[in-house]
XYZ file of C-alpha atoms in Angstrom:
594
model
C -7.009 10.955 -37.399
C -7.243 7.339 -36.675
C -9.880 5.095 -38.186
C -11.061 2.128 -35.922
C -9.308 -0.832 -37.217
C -8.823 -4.968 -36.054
C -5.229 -4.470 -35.986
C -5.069 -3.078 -32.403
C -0.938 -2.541 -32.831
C -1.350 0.354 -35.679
C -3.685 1.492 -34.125
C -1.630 2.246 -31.089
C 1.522 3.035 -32.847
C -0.194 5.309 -34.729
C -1.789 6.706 -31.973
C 1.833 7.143 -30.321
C 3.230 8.607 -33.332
C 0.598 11.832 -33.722
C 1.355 12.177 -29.695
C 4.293 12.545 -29.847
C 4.536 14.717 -32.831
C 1.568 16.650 -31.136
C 4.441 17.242 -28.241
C 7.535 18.033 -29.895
C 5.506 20.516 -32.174
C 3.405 22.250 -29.356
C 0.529 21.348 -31.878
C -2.778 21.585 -29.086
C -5.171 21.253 -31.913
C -3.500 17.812 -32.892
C -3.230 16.789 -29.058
C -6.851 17.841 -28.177
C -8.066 15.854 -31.391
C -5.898 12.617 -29.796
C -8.348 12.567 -26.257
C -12.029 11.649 -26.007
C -14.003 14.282 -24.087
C -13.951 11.364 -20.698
C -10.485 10.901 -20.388
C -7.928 10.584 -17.768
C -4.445 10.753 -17.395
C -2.018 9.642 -14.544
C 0.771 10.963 -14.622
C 3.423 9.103 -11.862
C 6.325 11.399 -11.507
C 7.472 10.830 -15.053
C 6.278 14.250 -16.267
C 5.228 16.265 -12.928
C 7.396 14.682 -10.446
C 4.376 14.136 -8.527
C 1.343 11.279 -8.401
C -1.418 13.195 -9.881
C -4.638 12.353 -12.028
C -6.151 14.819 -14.330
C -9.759 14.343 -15.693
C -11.402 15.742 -19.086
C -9.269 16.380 -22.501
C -9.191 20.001 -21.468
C -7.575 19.256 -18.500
C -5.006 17.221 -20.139
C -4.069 19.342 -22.695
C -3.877 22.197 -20.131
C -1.624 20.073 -18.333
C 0.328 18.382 -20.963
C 1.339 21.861 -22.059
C 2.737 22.955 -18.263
C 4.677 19.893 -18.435
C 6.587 19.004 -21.666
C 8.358 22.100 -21.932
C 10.655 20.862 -18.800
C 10.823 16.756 -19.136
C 10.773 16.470 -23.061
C 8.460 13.465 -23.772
C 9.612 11.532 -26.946
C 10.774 7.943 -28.207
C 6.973 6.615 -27.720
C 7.098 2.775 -28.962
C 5.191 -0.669 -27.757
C 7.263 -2.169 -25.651
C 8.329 -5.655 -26.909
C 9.245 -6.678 -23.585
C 5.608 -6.224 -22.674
C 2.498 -7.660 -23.039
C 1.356 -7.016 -26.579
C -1.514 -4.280 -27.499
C -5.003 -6.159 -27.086
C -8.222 -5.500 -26.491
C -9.620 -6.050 -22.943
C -12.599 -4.673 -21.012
C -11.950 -2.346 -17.998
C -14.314 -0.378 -16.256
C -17.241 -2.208 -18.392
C -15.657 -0.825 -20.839
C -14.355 -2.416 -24.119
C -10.833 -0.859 -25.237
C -7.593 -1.369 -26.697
C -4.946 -1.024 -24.200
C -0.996 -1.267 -25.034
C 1.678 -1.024 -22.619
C 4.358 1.463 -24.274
C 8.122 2.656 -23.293
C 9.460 6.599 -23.412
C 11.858 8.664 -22.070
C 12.391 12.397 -21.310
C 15.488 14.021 -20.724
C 16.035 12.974 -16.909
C 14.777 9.541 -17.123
C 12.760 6.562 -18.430
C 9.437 5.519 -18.557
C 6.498 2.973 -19.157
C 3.037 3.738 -19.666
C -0.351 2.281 -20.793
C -2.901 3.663 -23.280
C -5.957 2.610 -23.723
C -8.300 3.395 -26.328
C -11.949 4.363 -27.319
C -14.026 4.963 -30.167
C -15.562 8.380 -30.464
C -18.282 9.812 -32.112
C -18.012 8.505 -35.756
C -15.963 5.588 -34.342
C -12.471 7.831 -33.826
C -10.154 5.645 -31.741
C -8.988 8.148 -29.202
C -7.219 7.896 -25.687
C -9.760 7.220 -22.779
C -6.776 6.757 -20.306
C -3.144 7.361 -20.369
C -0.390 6.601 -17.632
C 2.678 8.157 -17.833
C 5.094 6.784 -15.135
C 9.079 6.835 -14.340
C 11.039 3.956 -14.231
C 14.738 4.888 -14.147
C 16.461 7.963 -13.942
C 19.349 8.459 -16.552
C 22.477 7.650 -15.248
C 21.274 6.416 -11.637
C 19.786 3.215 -12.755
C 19.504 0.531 -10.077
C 22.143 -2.295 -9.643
C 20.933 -5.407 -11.140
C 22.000 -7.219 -14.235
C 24.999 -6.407 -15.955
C 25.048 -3.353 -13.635
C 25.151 -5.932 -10.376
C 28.163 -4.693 -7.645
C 30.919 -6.296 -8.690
C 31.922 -7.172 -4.772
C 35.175 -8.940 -3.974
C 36.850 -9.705 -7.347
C 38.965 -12.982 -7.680
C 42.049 -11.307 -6.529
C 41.518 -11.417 -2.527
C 43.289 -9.808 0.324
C 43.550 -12.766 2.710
C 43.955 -10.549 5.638
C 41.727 -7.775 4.595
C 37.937 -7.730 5.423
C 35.760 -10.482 4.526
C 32.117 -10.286 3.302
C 30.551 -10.695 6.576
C 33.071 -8.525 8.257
C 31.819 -5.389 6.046
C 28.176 -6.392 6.226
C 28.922 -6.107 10.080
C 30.467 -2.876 9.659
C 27.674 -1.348 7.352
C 24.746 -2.485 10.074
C 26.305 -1.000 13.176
C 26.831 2.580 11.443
C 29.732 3.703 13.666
C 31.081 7.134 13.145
C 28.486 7.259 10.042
C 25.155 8.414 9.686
C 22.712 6.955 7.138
C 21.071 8.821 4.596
C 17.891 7.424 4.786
C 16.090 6.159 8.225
C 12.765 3.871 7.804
C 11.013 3.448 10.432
C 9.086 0.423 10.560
C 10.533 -2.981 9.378
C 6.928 -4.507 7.932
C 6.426 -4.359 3.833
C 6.126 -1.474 3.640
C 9.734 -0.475 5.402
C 11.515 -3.965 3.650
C 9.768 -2.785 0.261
C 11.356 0.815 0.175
C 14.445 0.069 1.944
C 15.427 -2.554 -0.642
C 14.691 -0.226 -3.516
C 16.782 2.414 -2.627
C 19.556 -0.221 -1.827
C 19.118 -0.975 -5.415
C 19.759 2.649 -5.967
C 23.000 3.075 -4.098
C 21.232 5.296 -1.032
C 22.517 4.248 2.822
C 19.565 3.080 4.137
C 18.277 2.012 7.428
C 15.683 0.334 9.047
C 14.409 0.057 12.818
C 11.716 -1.404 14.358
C 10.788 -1.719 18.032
C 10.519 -5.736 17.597
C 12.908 -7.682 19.121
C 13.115 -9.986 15.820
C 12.544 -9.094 11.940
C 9.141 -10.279 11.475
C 7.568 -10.426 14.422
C 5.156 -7.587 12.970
C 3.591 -10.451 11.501
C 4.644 -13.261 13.957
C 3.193 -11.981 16.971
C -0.285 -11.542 15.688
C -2.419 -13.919 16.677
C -2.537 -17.843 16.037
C -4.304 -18.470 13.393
C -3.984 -15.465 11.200
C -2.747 -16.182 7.045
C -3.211 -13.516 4.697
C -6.694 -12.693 3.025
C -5.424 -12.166 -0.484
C -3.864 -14.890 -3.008
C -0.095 -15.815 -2.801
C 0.845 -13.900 -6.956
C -0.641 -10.595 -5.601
C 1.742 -10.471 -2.482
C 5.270 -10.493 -3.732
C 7.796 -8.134 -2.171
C 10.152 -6.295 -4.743
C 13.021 -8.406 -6.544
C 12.602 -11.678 -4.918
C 9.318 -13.272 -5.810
C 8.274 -16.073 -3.451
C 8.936 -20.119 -3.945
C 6.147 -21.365 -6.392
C 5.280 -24.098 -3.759
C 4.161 -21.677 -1.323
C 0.640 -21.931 -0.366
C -2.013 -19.692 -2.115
C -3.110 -18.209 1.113
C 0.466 -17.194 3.440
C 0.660 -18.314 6.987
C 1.539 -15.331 9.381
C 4.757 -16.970 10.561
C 5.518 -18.030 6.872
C 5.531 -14.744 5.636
C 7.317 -13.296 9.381
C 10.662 -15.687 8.343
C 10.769 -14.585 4.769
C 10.936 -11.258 5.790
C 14.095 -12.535 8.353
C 15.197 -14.062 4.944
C 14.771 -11.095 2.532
C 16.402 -8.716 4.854
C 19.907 -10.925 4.977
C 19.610 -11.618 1.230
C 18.866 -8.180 -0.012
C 21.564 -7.087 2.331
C 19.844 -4.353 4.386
C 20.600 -2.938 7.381
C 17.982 -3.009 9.996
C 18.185 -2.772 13.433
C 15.606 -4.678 15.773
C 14.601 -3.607 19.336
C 14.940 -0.056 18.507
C 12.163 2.721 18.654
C 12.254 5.768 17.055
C 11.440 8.134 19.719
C 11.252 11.583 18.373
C 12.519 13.726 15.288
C 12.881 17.655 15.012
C 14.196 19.133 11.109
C 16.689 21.694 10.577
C 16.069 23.444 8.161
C 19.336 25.045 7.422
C 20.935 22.225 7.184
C 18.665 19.889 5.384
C 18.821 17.026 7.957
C 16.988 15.550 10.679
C 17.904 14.971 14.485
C 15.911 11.693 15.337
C 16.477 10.102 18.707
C 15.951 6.193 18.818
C 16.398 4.278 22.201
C 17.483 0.680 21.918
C 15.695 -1.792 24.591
C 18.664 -2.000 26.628
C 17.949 1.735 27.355
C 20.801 3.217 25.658
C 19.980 6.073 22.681
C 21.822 6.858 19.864
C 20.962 9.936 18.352
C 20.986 9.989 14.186
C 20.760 13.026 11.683
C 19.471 11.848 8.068
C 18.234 13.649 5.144
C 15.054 11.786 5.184
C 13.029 9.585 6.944
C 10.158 7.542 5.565
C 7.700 6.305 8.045
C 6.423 2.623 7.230
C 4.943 2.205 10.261
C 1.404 0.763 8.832
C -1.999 3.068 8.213
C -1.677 3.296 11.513
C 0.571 2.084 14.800
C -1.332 3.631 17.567
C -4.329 1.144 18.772
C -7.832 2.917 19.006
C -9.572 2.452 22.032
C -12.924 3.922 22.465
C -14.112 6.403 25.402
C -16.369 3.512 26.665
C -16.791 4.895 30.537
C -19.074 2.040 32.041
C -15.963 -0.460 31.288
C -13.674 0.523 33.690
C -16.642 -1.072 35.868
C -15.938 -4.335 33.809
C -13.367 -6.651 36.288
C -12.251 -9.792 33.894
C -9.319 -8.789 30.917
C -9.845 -6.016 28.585
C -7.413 -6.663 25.249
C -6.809 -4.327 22.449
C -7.210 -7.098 18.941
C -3.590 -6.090 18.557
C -2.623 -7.520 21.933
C -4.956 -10.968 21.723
C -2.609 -13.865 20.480
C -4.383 -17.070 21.149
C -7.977 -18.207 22.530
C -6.919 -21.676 23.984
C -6.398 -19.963 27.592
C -10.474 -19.066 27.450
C -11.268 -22.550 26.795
C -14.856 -23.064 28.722
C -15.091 -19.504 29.750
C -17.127 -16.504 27.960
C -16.145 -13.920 25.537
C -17.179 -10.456 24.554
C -15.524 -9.394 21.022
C -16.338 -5.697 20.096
C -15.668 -4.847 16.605
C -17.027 -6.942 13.303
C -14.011 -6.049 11.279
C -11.518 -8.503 9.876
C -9.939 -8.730 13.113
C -13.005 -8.790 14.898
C -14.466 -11.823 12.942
C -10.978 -13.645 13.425
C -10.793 -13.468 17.126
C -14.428 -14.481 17.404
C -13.944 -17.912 14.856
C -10.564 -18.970 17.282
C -12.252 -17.856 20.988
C -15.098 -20.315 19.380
C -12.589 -22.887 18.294
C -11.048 -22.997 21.527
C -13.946 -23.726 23.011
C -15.070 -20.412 24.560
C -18.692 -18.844 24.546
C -18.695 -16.163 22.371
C -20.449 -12.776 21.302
C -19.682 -10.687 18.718
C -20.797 -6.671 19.295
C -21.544 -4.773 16.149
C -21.157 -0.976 16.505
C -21.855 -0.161 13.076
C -22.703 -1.390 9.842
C -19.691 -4.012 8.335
C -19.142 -5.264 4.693
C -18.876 -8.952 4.780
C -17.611 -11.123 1.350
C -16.529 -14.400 1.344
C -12.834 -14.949 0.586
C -13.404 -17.044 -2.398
C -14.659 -16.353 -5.342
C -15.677 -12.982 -4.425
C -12.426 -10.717 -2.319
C -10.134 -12.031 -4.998
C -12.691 -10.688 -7.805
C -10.206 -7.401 -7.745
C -6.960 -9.477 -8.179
C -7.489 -11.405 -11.136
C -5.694 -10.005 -13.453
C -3.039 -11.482 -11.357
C -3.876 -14.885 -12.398
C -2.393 -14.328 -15.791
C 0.556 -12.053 -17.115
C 3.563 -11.029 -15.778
C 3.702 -9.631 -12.078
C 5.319 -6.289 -13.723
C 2.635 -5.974 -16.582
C -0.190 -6.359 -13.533
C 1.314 -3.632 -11.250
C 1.463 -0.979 -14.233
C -2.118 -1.860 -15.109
C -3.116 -1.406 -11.141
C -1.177 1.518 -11.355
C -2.887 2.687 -14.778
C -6.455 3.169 -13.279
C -7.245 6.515 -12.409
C -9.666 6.967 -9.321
C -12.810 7.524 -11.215
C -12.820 4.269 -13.626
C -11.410 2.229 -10.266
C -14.414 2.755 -8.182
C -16.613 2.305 -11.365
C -14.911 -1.270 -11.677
C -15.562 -1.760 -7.667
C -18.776 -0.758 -8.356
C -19.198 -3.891 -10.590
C -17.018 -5.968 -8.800
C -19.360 -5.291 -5.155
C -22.394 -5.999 -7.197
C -20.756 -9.649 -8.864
C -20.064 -10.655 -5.104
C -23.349 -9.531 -3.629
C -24.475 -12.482 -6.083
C -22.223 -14.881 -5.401
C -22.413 -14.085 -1.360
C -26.559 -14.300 -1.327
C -27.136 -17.146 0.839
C -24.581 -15.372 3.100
C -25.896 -12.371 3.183
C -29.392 -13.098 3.918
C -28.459 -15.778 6.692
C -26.786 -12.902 8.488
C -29.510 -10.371 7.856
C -31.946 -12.875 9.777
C -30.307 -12.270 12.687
C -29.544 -8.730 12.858
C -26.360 -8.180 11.872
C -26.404 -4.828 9.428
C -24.526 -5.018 6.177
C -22.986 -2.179 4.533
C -21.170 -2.309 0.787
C -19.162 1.096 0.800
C -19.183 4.406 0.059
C -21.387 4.432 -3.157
C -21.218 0.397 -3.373
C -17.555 0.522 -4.050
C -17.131 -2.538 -1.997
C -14.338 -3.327 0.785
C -10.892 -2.039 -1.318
C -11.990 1.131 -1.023
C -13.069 1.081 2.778
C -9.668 0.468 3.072
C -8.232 2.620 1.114
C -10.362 5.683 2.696
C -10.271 4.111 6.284
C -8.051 1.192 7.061
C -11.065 -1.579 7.311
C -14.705 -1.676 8.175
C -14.855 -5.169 6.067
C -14.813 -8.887 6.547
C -13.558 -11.591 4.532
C -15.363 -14.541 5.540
C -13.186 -17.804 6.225
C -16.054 -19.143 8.727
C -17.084 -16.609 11.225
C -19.511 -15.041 9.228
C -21.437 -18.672 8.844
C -21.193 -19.518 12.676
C -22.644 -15.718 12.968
C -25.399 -17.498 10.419
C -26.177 -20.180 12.524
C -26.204 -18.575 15.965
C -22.882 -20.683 16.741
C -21.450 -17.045 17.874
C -24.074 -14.891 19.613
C -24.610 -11.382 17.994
C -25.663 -7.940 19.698
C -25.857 -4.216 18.559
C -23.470 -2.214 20.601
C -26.937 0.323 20.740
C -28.723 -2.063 22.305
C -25.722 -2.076 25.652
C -27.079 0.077 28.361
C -23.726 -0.224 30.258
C -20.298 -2.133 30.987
C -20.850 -4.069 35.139
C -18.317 -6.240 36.809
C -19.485 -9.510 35.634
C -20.327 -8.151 31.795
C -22.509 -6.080 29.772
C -26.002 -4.625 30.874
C -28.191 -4.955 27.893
C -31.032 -2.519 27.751
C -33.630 -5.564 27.842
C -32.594 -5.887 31.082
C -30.500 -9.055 30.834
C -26.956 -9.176 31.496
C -24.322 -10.730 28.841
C -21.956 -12.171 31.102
C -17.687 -12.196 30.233
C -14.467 -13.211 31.136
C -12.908 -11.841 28.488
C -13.661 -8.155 26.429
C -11.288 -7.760 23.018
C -11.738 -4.341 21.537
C -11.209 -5.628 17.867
C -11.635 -1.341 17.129
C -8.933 -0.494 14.591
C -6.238 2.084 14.818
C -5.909 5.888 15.047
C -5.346 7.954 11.966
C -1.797 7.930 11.355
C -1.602 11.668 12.370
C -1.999 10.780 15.695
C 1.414 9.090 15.623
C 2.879 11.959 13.721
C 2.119 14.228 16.424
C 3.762 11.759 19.036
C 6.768 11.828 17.183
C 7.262 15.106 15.359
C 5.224 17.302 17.625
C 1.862 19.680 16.087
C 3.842 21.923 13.864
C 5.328 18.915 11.576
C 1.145 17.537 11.831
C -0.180 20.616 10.624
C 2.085 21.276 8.111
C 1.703 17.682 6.243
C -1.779 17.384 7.099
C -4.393 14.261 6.774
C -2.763 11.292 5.774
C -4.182 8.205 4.325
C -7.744 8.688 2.213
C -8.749 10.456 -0.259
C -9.737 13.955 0.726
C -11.289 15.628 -2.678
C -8.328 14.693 -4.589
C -7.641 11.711 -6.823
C -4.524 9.754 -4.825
C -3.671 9.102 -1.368
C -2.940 11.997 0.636
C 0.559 12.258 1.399
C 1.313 8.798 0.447
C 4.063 7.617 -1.471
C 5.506 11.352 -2.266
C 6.848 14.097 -0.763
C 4.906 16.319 1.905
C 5.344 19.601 2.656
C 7.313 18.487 5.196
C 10.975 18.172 3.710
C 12.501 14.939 4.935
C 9.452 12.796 5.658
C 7.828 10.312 3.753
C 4.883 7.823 4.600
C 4.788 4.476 2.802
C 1.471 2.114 4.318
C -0.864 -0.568 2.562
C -1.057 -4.202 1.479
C 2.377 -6.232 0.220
C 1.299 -5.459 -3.400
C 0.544 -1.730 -2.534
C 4.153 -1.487 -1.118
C 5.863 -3.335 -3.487
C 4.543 -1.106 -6.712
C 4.435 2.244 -5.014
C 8.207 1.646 -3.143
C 9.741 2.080 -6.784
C 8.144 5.797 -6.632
C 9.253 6.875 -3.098
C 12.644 5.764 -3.621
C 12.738 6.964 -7.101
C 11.685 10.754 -5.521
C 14.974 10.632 -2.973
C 16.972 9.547 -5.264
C 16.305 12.332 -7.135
C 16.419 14.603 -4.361
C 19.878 13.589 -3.068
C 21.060 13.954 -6.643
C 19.322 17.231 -6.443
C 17.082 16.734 -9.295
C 14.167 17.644 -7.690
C 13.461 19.907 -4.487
C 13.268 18.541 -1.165
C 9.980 18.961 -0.599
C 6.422 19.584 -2.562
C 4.100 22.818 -2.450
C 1.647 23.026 -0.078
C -1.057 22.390 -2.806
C -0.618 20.193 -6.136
C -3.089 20.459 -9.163
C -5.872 17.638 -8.630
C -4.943 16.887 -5.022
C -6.360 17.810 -1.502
């Protein structure tokens, strides 16, 4: 066994040494002796092929046992290329945690293991992440492995660069192998890996430009999180860029990554519909261009990177229709200078909700913000970056393995911590906005606004303003309880007075992403995949990021960062598949997952 010790690198190596002797030897006494009774291990398709967290040293053993026969753990070292093995606290807990390399017999691997004392001061694992990087003999083309393109001995008359970029785009008389649909971060993000991996790949969107996901929102949107958190894969962003991204900053980046990553994406085009055949393995997807015309496709797969949701959610409000000034979905508004001097109703305290509000008021327009139901509200500095620091310091690889290191249980304990730190810092905030009604709510548990968004797509507010005119009564504030009913000129309020409006924006969020599943692919593809998005009563995002039960489709959603470290897995899975490593599709119920 291990005896606690200063020097935080034997310890590890030593640690890595009995595991992997424990493996090879099928030893289970050895292995269970190696995890503390709390202990966790993720295990990200290195071992399982699937995104799966097991909890308890039971469990793991149990586990460990199913799997090792088939991938062959072994060569556990440090990785010199990484940060070294140090002692940090995560979780409010103090440990030693060392990023290590392996391999198994189809692949590669890096991982991070982080230790605890036991009873009589045993260092033993407390968490473990096993996760695939490469897959032998499919590695991605970069460095000395770069495409080799035209070599100094030209055909003059033959095809130039541009002429087969061209030719790749406009796929005549050839189908692609993969179709994304969606050309946001999430679509660029995946597409671009499995570029990397020598997989035809393409991407529509229904936007008439690349970037106009972000481009058309409205005018004064930048992104709530700092600029070191939000690169997209292989091209990191200038280091004069701003610390907070302007929409249409980030909207011609994307125009640039797309032409210097090379991938072929077609704008103006909708995906329409998509039936599987089984037989042969391939889908029949119909997507209409906005000049009418269709063009029906048939790939292996297609990965949906349409957002947590596309479809906007309007609520069954039946007193509105009575309402006779402009109704806007938040995804429609764009800019509040056209309500200059006239009155606005905003319905929805969300992100979007709050953002609206601050411009109608900056244009000049009266304004009242509606609150249907309780909304978590932090301001955007210090406390929403709280969760992002490690990404002040260290490499941006080093800081996506550790994000991708924390199993479910220890990350809400640290968003636990991490709500509590910004309820102090937020406290003059918070009780200004109390004073005047407006209801505050910190998450399932108190695990604070990441994981409202992880289990619903929003429900938070990162102040940048609104939340102080809210404060100071510079926006007006009502309880959506307290509206009898929708009239022509307004809203009836139940005191009797009326809360006159030119303008209603339902700032209300988005349908679950089924709902556009079911558009697409019809109720037998829905049923079969199931709830996407959330938790469930597993440990990882339902059908996120891996294969469904549906062979062929693949949903890819979330924030830049998000995308950028969970694209690596998704296209690391079809690769895999259209090397026929691994079967098309998963079963219908995984160990640890809903």
């Amino acid at each position: 066994m291990l005896d606690k010790t200063d020097d935080v690198s034997i310890a590890t190596e030593g640690w890595l040494a009995q595991f992997e002797s424990a493996l090879a030897t099928s030893d289970d006494a050895l292995l269970k002796s190696l995890f503390h009774s709390e202990s966790y291990w993720r295990d990200v398709l290195a071992l399982s092929w699937n995104l799966q967290t097991i909890n308890g040293a039971d469990a793991i053993i149990s586990e460990l046992q199913a799997r090792t026969i088939g991938a062959a753990p072994r060569a556990f070292r440090i990785d010199p290329d990484r940060a070294a093995p140090r002692r940090v606290i995560r979780a409010g807990t103090s440990t030693i945690e060392a990023i290590f390399r392996f391999e198994t017999d189809q692949g590669r691997g890096s991982g991070i293991l982080r230790l605890i004392p036991d009873v009589g001061s045993t260092l033993k694992a407390w968490t473990l992440l096993t996760a695939l990087d490469e897959l032998k003999g499919f590695e991605e083309q970069q460095g000395a492995s770069r495409p080799r393109g035209q070599s100094y001995s030209r055909d003059f008359r033959g095809p130039n660069w541009l002429d087969l970029r061209k030719a790749a785009a406009e796929y005549a008389g050839r189908e692609p192998d993969v179709l994304v649909v969606g050309g946001g971060q999430a679509g660029l993000s995946v597409a671009a890996r499995l570029k990397q991996l020598q997989i035809d790949t393409l991407i529509v969107d229904r936007e008439p430009r690349i970037g106009d996901n972000w481009r058309k929102r409205y005018h004064a949107l930048t992104l709530h999180n700092q600029v070191q958190v939000n690169h997209l894969p292989y091209m990191p962003f200038p280091p004069n860029w701003p610390v907070y991204i302007p929409k249409d900053k980030l909207a011609n980046w994307f125009e640039a990554y797309v032409e210097a990553m090379e991938l072929n994406y077609w704008t103006g085009t909708e995906f329409e519909s998509g039936t599987y055949d089984e037989a042969q393995g391939r889908w029949s997807v119909v997507l209409r261009k906005t000049d009418g015309s269709t063009r029906t496709m048939h790939p292996r797969q297609v990965v949906m990177a349409t957002g947590v949701s596309g479809i906007p959610n309007l609520p069954d409000i039946p007193s509105l229709k009575a309402f006779t000034g402009t109704i806007q979905h938040s995804s429609q508004y764009e800019d509040g200078e056209a309500w200059k001097g006239k009155k606005a109703v905003v319905i929805g305290t969300g992100n979007s909700g709050h953002d609206i509000a601050q411009d109608l008021h900056a244009s000049g327009a009266g304004v009242t913000l509606i609150q249907r139901s309780p909304t978590l509200i932090t301001n955007i500095e210090p406390s929403a970056q709280l969760a992002y620091a490690a990404y002040n310091e260290g490499t941006l690889e080093d800081n996506d393995l550790i994000a991708t290191s924390m199993p479910l249980v220890l990350a809400k304990r640290s968003h636990v911590m991490l709500t509590e730190q910004s309820k102090k810092f937020d406290q003059p905030l918070l009780e200004g906005l109390e004073r005047v009604g407006f209801k505050l709510d910190f998450g399932d548990g108190g695990t604070g606004w990441q994981f409202k968004y992880l289990s619903r797509g929003g429900g938070y507010y990162f102040n940048v303003g609104c939340s102080d005119l809210v404060a100071r009564g510079e926006i007006a504030l009502k309880q959506f309880s307290d509206i009898e009913a929708f009239v022509a000129g307004g809203a009836r309020m139940k005191s009797g007075e009326t809360l006159a409006a030119d303008l209603i924006v339902l700032a209300t969020g988005y349908k679950p992403q089924e709902y556009l599943v079911r558009k697409l692919f019809g109720d037998g593809v829905t049923q079969r995949v199931g709830p996407i998005w959330g938790f469930g009563d597993g440990q990882e995002l339902r059908n996120m990021y891996t294969r469904t039960t549906q062979p062929g489709l693949w949903f890819i959603a979330g924030s830049l960062a998000q995308c950028r470290i969970n694209s690596k897995y998704l296209a690391l899975q079809i690769k895999a598949i259209e090397e026929g490593l691994l079967p098309a599709a998963r079963e219908r119920r995984l160990y640890g997952s809903s």
